[in-house]
Tab-separated table of C-alpha atoms in Angstrom:
chain	number	residue	atom	x	y	z
A	4	MET	CA	23.970	-5.147	21.497
A	5	PRO	CA	21.556	-2.240	20.566
A	6	GLN	CA	17.967	-2.639	21.925
A	7	ARG	CA	15.791	-4.705	19.576
A	8	VAL	CA	13.392	-2.866	17.301
A	9	THR	CA	10.139	-4.439	15.975
A	10	ILE	CA	9.229	-3.912	12.259
A	11	GLY	CA	6.111	-4.905	10.437
A	12	ALA	CA	5.870	-5.152	6.631
A	13	VAL	CA	3.575	-6.439	3.907
A	14	ARG	CA	4.415	-10.042	2.934
A	15	PHE	CA	4.179	-9.473	-0.837
A	16	LEU	CA	7.021	-9.825	-3.273
A	17	ASN	CA	7.084	-6.079	-3.985
A	18	ALA	CA	8.144	-5.470	-0.386
A	19	ALA	CA	10.956	-8.005	-0.385
A	20	PRO	CA	13.694	-5.636	-1.403
A	21	LEU	CA	12.729	-3.264	1.422
A	22	VAL	CA	13.106	-5.810	4.180
A	23	HIS	CA	16.092	-7.764	2.691
A	24	GLY	CA	18.264	-9.150	5.500
A	25	LEU	CA	16.133	-7.697	8.348
A	26	ALA	CA	14.895	-11.151	9.429
A	27	GLU	CA	18.426	-12.358	9.986
A	28	ARG	CA	19.412	-9.411	12.245
A	29	ALA	CA	19.531	-10.136	16.025
A	30	ASP	CA	18.491	-6.621	16.807
A	31	VAL	CA	15.360	-6.688	14.543
A	32	ALA	CA	12.100	-8.553	15.084
A	33	LEU	CA	10.309	-8.730	11.599
A	34	HIS	CA	6.578	-9.428	11.220
A	35	LEU	CA	5.210	-10.050	7.745
A	36	GLU	CA	1.455	-9.575	7.388
A	37	ASP	CA	-1.263	-8.699	4.934
A	38	PRO	CA	-1.413	-4.891	4.355
A	39	SER	CA	-4.762	-4.541	6.224
A	40	ALA	CA	-3.199	-6.007	9.439
A	41	LEU	CA	-0.378	-3.608	9.916
A	42	ALA	CA	-2.164	-0.413	11.065
A	43	PRO	CA	-3.644	-2.112	14.205
A	44	LEU	CA	-0.255	-3.450	15.098
A	45	LEU	CA	1.274	0.087	14.902
A	46	LEU	CA	-1.663	1.633	16.740
A	47	ALA	CA	-1.455	-0.882	19.574
A	48	GLY	CA	2.358	-0.296	19.950
A	49	ASP	CA	3.193	-3.927	18.896
A	50	VAL	CA	5.644	-2.654	16.297
A	51	ASP	CA	7.953	0.422	16.188
A	52	ALA	CA	7.513	0.917	12.435
A	53	ALA	CA	5.507	-0.689	9.587
A	54	LEU	CA	5.596	-0.677	5.805
A	55	MET	CA	1.863	-0.126	5.585
A	56	PRO	CA	-0.735	1.063	3.025
A	57	ALA	CA	-0.214	4.758	2.481
A	58	ILE	CA	-3.847	5.700	3.140
A	59	GLU	CA	-3.680	4.144	6.518
A	60	TYR	CA	-1.083	6.685	7.628
A	61	PHE	CA	-3.826	9.401	7.350
A	62	ARG	CA	-6.548	7.279	8.959
A	63	LEU	CA	-4.225	6.117	11.698
A	64	SER	CA	-2.962	9.596	12.515
A	65	ALA	CA	-6.532	10.974	12.733
A	66	GLU	CA	-7.605	8.074	14.963
A	67	ALA	CA	-4.643	8.542	17.338
A	68	GLN	CA	-5.245	12.292	17.552
A	69	GLU	CA	-8.831	11.666	18.543
A	70	ARG	CA	-7.708	9.307	21.238
A	71	VAL	CA	-5.210	11.797	22.829
A	72	ARG	CA	-6.978	15.035	22.286
A	73	PRO	CA	-8.967	14.981	25.601
A	74	ARG	CA	-5.662	14.669	27.389
A	75	ARG	CA	-4.176	17.938	25.982
A	76	PRO	CA	-4.976	20.721	28.395
A	77	ASP	CA	-4.129	23.370	25.770
A	78	GLY	CA	-6.551	21.790	23.210
A	79	GLY	CA	-3.733	21.129	20.719
A	80	SER	CA	-3.268	17.871	18.808
A	81	LEU	CA	-0.487	15.365	18.904
A	82	GLU	CA	0.924	13.647	15.879
A	83	PRO	CA	2.004	10.270	17.088
A	84	PHE	CA	3.153	8.765	13.791
A	85	VAL	CA	5.678	9.983	11.138
A	86	VAL	CA	6.496	8.698	7.561
A	87	LEU	CA	10.160	7.648	7.225
A	88	PRO	CA	11.316	8.654	3.813
A	89	ALA	CA	13.820	5.833	3.413
A	90	ALA	CA	11.662	4.143	0.823
A	91	ALA	CA	8.135	3.382	-0.370
A	92	ILE	CA	6.315	1.100	-2.753
A	93	VAL	CA	5.391	3.186	-5.791
A	94	SER	CA	4.350	2.964	-9.365
A	95	ALA	CA	4.661	5.480	-12.201
A	96	GLY	CA	2.925	3.387	-14.754
A	97	PRO	CA	1.953	-0.300	-14.878
A	98	ILE	CA	2.356	-1.961	-11.533
A	99	GLY	CA	1.436	-5.545	-12.537
A	100	SER	CA	0.065	-6.601	-9.141
A	101	ILE	CA	-2.952	-4.230	-8.836
A	102	ARG	CA	-5.446	-5.525	-11.382
A	103	LEU	CA	-9.102	-5.052	-11.939
A	104	PHE	CA	-10.875	-7.836	-13.835
A	105	GLY	CA	-14.093	-6.977	-15.571
A	106	TYR	CA	-16.854	-9.399	-16.297
A	107	ALA	CA	-19.283	-6.888	-17.817
A	108	PRO	CA	-18.871	-3.842	-20.006
A	109	MET	CA	-17.484	-0.920	-17.988
A	110	ALA	CA	-20.683	1.033	-18.501
A	111	LYS	CA	-22.716	-1.776	-16.943
A	112	VAL	CA	-20.530	-2.402	-13.955
A	113	ARG	CA	-22.838	-2.207	-10.874
A	114	ARG	CA	-20.993	-4.439	-8.389
A	115	VAL	CA	-17.210	-4.529	-7.704
A	116	LEU	CA	-15.557	-7.032	-5.448
A	117	LEU	CA	-12.648	-5.442	-3.521
A	118	ASP	CA	-9.548	-7.291	-2.141
A	119	PRO	CA	-9.801	-7.693	1.708
A	120	ALA	CA	-5.925	-7.610	1.931
A	121	SER	CA	-5.808	-4.088	0.485
A	122	ARG	CA	-6.412	-0.573	1.725
A	123	SER	CA	-4.764	1.944	-0.652
A	124	ALA	CA	-5.742	0.002	-3.791
A	125	ASN	CA	-9.330	-0.279	-2.687
A	126	ALA	CA	-9.474	3.469	-2.229
A	127	MET	CA	-7.742	3.984	-5.543
A	128	THR	CA	-10.401	1.788	-7.220
A	129	ARG	CA	-13.242	3.808	-5.706
A	130	ILE	CA	-11.691	7.038	-6.811
A	131	LEU	CA	-11.062	5.811	-10.338
A	132	PHE	CA	-14.611	4.669	-10.676
A	133	ALA	CA	-16.001	7.980	-9.396
A	134	ARG	CA	-13.655	10.243	-11.330
A	135	ARG	CA	-12.346	8.415	-14.360
A	136	PHE	CA	-14.540	5.348	-15.194
A	137	GLY	CA	-17.713	7.223	-14.714
A	138	GLY	CA	-19.793	5.317	-12.192
A	139	ARG	CA	-20.475	4.605	-8.612
A	140	PRO	CA	-21.039	0.896	-8.327
A	141	HIS	CA	-21.682	-1.065	-5.122
A	142	PHE	CA	-18.360	-2.208	-3.538
A	143	ALA	CA	-18.257	-5.309	-1.463
A	144	PHE	CA	-15.703	-7.757	0.004
A	145	PRO	CA	-15.771	-11.577	-0.564
A	146	HIS	CA	-17.029	-12.378	2.940
A	147	GLU	CA	-19.990	-10.054	2.407
A	148	VAL	CA	-21.287	-11.863	-0.649
A	149	GLY	CA	-20.308	-15.358	0.369
A	150	PRO	CA	-18.561	-18.107	-1.588
A	151	ASP	CA	-21.464	-18.691	-3.877
A	152	PRO	CA	-23.398	-15.497	-4.398
A	153	ALA	CA	-26.528	-15.458	-6.509
A	154	ARG	CA	-24.926	-13.037	-8.962
A	155	GLY	CA	-21.225	-12.809	-9.361
A	156	PRO	CA	-19.473	-9.397	-9.391
A	157	ASP	CA	-19.177	-7.263	-12.572
A	158	ALA	CA	-15.549	-6.515	-11.689
A	159	GLU	CA	-13.034	-7.900	-9.193
A	160	LEU	CA	-9.895	-6.346	-7.691
A	161	LEU	CA	-6.868	-8.536	-6.993
A	162	ILE	CA	-3.649	-7.174	-5.485
A	163	GLY	CA	-0.183	-8.350	-4.408
A	164	ASP	CA	1.250	-11.699	-5.375
A	165	ARG	CA	-2.136	-13.021	-6.160
A	166	GLY	CA	-2.933	-10.082	-8.442
A	167	LEU	CA	0.375	-10.544	-10.232
A	168	VAL	CA	-0.251	-14.093	-11.407
A	169	ALA	CA	-4.074	-14.302	-11.413
A	170	GLU	CA	-5.758	-15.590	-14.509
A	171	ARG	CA	-9.410	-14.935	-15.229
A	172	PRO	CA	-10.223	-16.299	-18.654
A	173	GLU	CA	-13.852	-15.396	-18.345
A	174	ALA	CA	-12.970	-11.649	-17.919
A	175	GLU	CA	-13.930	-9.399	-20.738
A	176	TRP	CA	-11.226	-6.894	-19.820
A	177	VAL	CA	-8.356	-6.379	-17.388
A	178	LEU	CA	-7.001	-3.065	-16.161
A	179	ASP	CA	-3.711	-2.352	-14.496
A	180	LEU	CA	-4.760	0.285	-12.062
A	181	GLY	CA	-1.238	1.613	-11.660
A	182	LEU	CA	-1.371	2.528	-15.318
A	183	GLU	CA	-4.903	3.857	-15.122
A	184	TRP	CA	-3.933	6.092	-12.233
A	185	ASN	CA	-0.896	7.465	-14.025
A	186	ARG	CA	-2.908	8.249	-17.100
A	187	PHE	CA	-5.583	9.940	-14.918
A	188	VAL	CA	-3.371	12.273	-12.811
A	189	HIS	CA	0.133	11.993	-14.387
A	190	ARG	CA	1.641	11.457	-10.891
A	191	PRO	CA	3.102	8.419	-9.165
A	192	PHE	CA	0.884	6.337	-6.979
A	193	VAL	CA	2.288	5.533	-3.564
A	194	TYR	CA	0.877	2.158	-2.233
A	195	ALA	CA	2.844	1.850	0.998
A	196	VAL	CA	5.089	3.866	3.155
A	197	TRP	CA	7.287	3.343	6.252
A	198	VAL	CA	5.289	4.658	9.197
A	199	ALA	CA	6.906	4.809	12.635
A	200	ARG	CA	5.723	5.919	16.092
A	201	ALA	CA	7.014	9.369	16.698
A	202	ASP	CA	8.482	8.278	20.064
A	203	ALA	CA	10.494	5.452	18.499
A	204	ARG	CA	14.286	5.657	17.732
A	205	LEU	CA	13.613	7.293	14.348
A	206	ALA	CA	17.264	7.952	13.346
A	207	ARG	CA	18.155	4.301	13.996
A	208	LEU	CA	15.100	3.032	12.224
A	209	SER	CA	15.742	5.218	9.213
A	210	GLU	CA	19.361	3.910	9.077
A	211	LEU	CA	18.217	0.298	9.340
A	212	LEU	CA	15.582	0.660	6.686
A	213	ALA	CA	17.981	2.479	4.281
A	214	ASP	CA	20.535	-0.324	4.694
A	215	ALA	CA	17.846	-2.961	3.962
A	216	ARG	CA	16.658	-1.019	0.913
A	217	ASP	CA	20.178	-0.774	-0.468
A	218	ALA	CA	20.899	-4.490	0.046
A	219	GLY	CA	17.470	-5.407	-1.325
A	220	LEU	CA	17.807	-3.372	-4.558
A	221	GLU	CA	21.138	-5.074	-5.195
A	222	ALA	CA	19.501	-8.471	-4.521
A	223	ARG	CA	16.456	-8.121	-6.892
A	224	GLU	CA	17.763	-10.603	-9.353
A	225	GLU	CA	18.247	-13.179	-6.609
A	226	LEU	CA	14.780	-12.358	-5.105
A	227	ALA	CA	13.172	-12.785	-8.541
A	228	ALA	CA	15.013	-16.180	-9.074
A	229	ARG	CA	13.570	-17.496	-5.772
A	230	ALA	CA	10.044	-16.188	-6.391
A	231	GLU	CA	8.880	-19.214	-8.368
A	232	ALA	CA	9.772	-21.829	-5.645
A	233	GLU	CA	8.713	-19.630	-2.713
A	234	ARG	CA	5.732	-17.783	-4.166
A	235	GLY	CA	4.664	-19.572	-7.327
A	236	ILE	CA	5.513	-16.450	-9.422
A	237	PRO	CA	7.481	-17.159	-12.611
A	238	ALA	CA	11.020	-15.668	-12.467
A	239	ASP	CA	10.511	-13.462	-15.499
A	240	VAL	CA	7.368	-12.014	-14.111
A	241	ALA	CA	9.017	-11.461	-10.728
A	242	ARG	CA	12.063	-9.812	-12.362
A	243	ARG	CA	9.940	-7.510	-14.406
A	244	HIS	CA	7.910	-6.630	-11.363
A	245	LEU	CA	10.898	-5.858	-9.075
A	246	GLU	CA	13.184	-4.234	-11.629
A	247	SER	CA	10.750	-2.313	-13.873
A	248	GLN	CA	7.197	-1.886	-12.448
A	249	VAL	CA	7.784	-1.131	-8.736
A	250	LYS	CA	9.568	1.962	-7.821
A	251	TYR	CA	11.067	2.451	-4.339
A	252	ALA	CA	12.005	6.075	-4.058
A	253	PHE	CA	9.950	8.499	-1.847
A	254	GLY	CA	11.093	11.901	-3.262
A	255	ARG	CA	9.273	15.119	-4.175
A	256	LYS	CA	7.172	13.687	-7.050
A	257	GLU	CA	6.098	10.689	-4.944
A	258	ARG	CA	5.118	12.983	-2.077
A	259	GLU	CA	3.058	15.122	-4.419
A	260	GLY	CA	1.373	12.015	-5.750
A	261	LEU	CA	0.648	10.806	-2.298
A	262	LEU	CA	-0.860	14.096	-1.190
A	263	LEU	CA	-2.991	14.305	-4.401
A	264	PHE	CA	-4.366	10.760	-3.574
A	265	TYR	CA	-5.081	11.846	-0.027
A	266	ARG	CA	-6.916	14.913	-1.110
A	267	MET	CA	-9.159	12.887	-3.374
A	268	ALA	CA	-9.662	10.181	-0.888
A	269	ALA	CA	-10.756	12.833	1.694
A	270	GLU	CA	-13.086	14.408	-0.759
A	271	GLU	CA	-14.658	10.996	-1.476
A	272	GLY	CA	-15.036	10.331	2.195
A	273	LEU	CA	-12.480	7.529	2.175
A	274	ALA	CA	-9.997	9.289	4.482
A	275	PRO	CA	-10.309	11.893	7.351
A	276	PRO	CA	-9.632	15.464	6.226
A	277	GLY	CA	-7.059	17.699	7.793
A	278	VAL	CA	-4.163	15.296	8.396
A	279	ARG	CA	-0.698	16.508	7.361
A	280	LEU	CA	2.126	14.488	6.096
A	281	ARG	CA	4.777	14.556	8.778
A	282	LEU	CA	8.195	13.257	7.794
A	283	GLY	CA	10.729	11.566	9.977
A	284	PRO	CA	14.492	11.975	9.576
A	285	GLU	CA	16.242	11.237	6.248
A	286	PRO	CA	18.527	8.157	6.586
């Protein structure tokens, strides 16, 4: 039997097609986590590859380069992580699961509650406020304001399965940030990518992930039908999400969209500058 590989992924419905069947393989150990938990696992070497927030690839690469730079006698930098182009989690319009709920008119939004499970969507929200919505409110996480703050937020970001089904009847408006991003830059938004350690068995990982992707895309109807019992997501909502809203290709347009997002994030101080996108082998 081939040596076992360890793979981490987000636990949300939108990732289910990309990890389909991996948990049943004897040569794979699959760990499902919130998006914010995956970068530390990869950095620590606890997983060989992870489907993780796209912005974390740039942050992680910069952090790892800082750690190893003093060990390089020639002063060069190492790039210990690569993006595997087998698949990604992408939108090119409405995404359904990244929603901003507003409790005050947009012009009066001064306080925004971010989602602690997120990384890429939090950065996207900050960029959209700075460059599209016209404001720089204070951003906070729920633990920073406590369960009963004196004044509630003016807007609240919810992502993933929770964002897909959340209802906020008191909200004055709701924005699908996948749609807002597409209207703003006319490029896809890449939420998550497969990131692997550069010293891992990249060709084998790419093949495994491509096989899971192909099986998962074929199984989207089945995954949607199971979503209500397993996740509390109505089957019709899950079906629309998996078959129409989420895109899984990571081709030229998606890479352009990712690099545009990274450039804006770096300009806003949300990501370190000077990190290049290094791709692993095609499956």
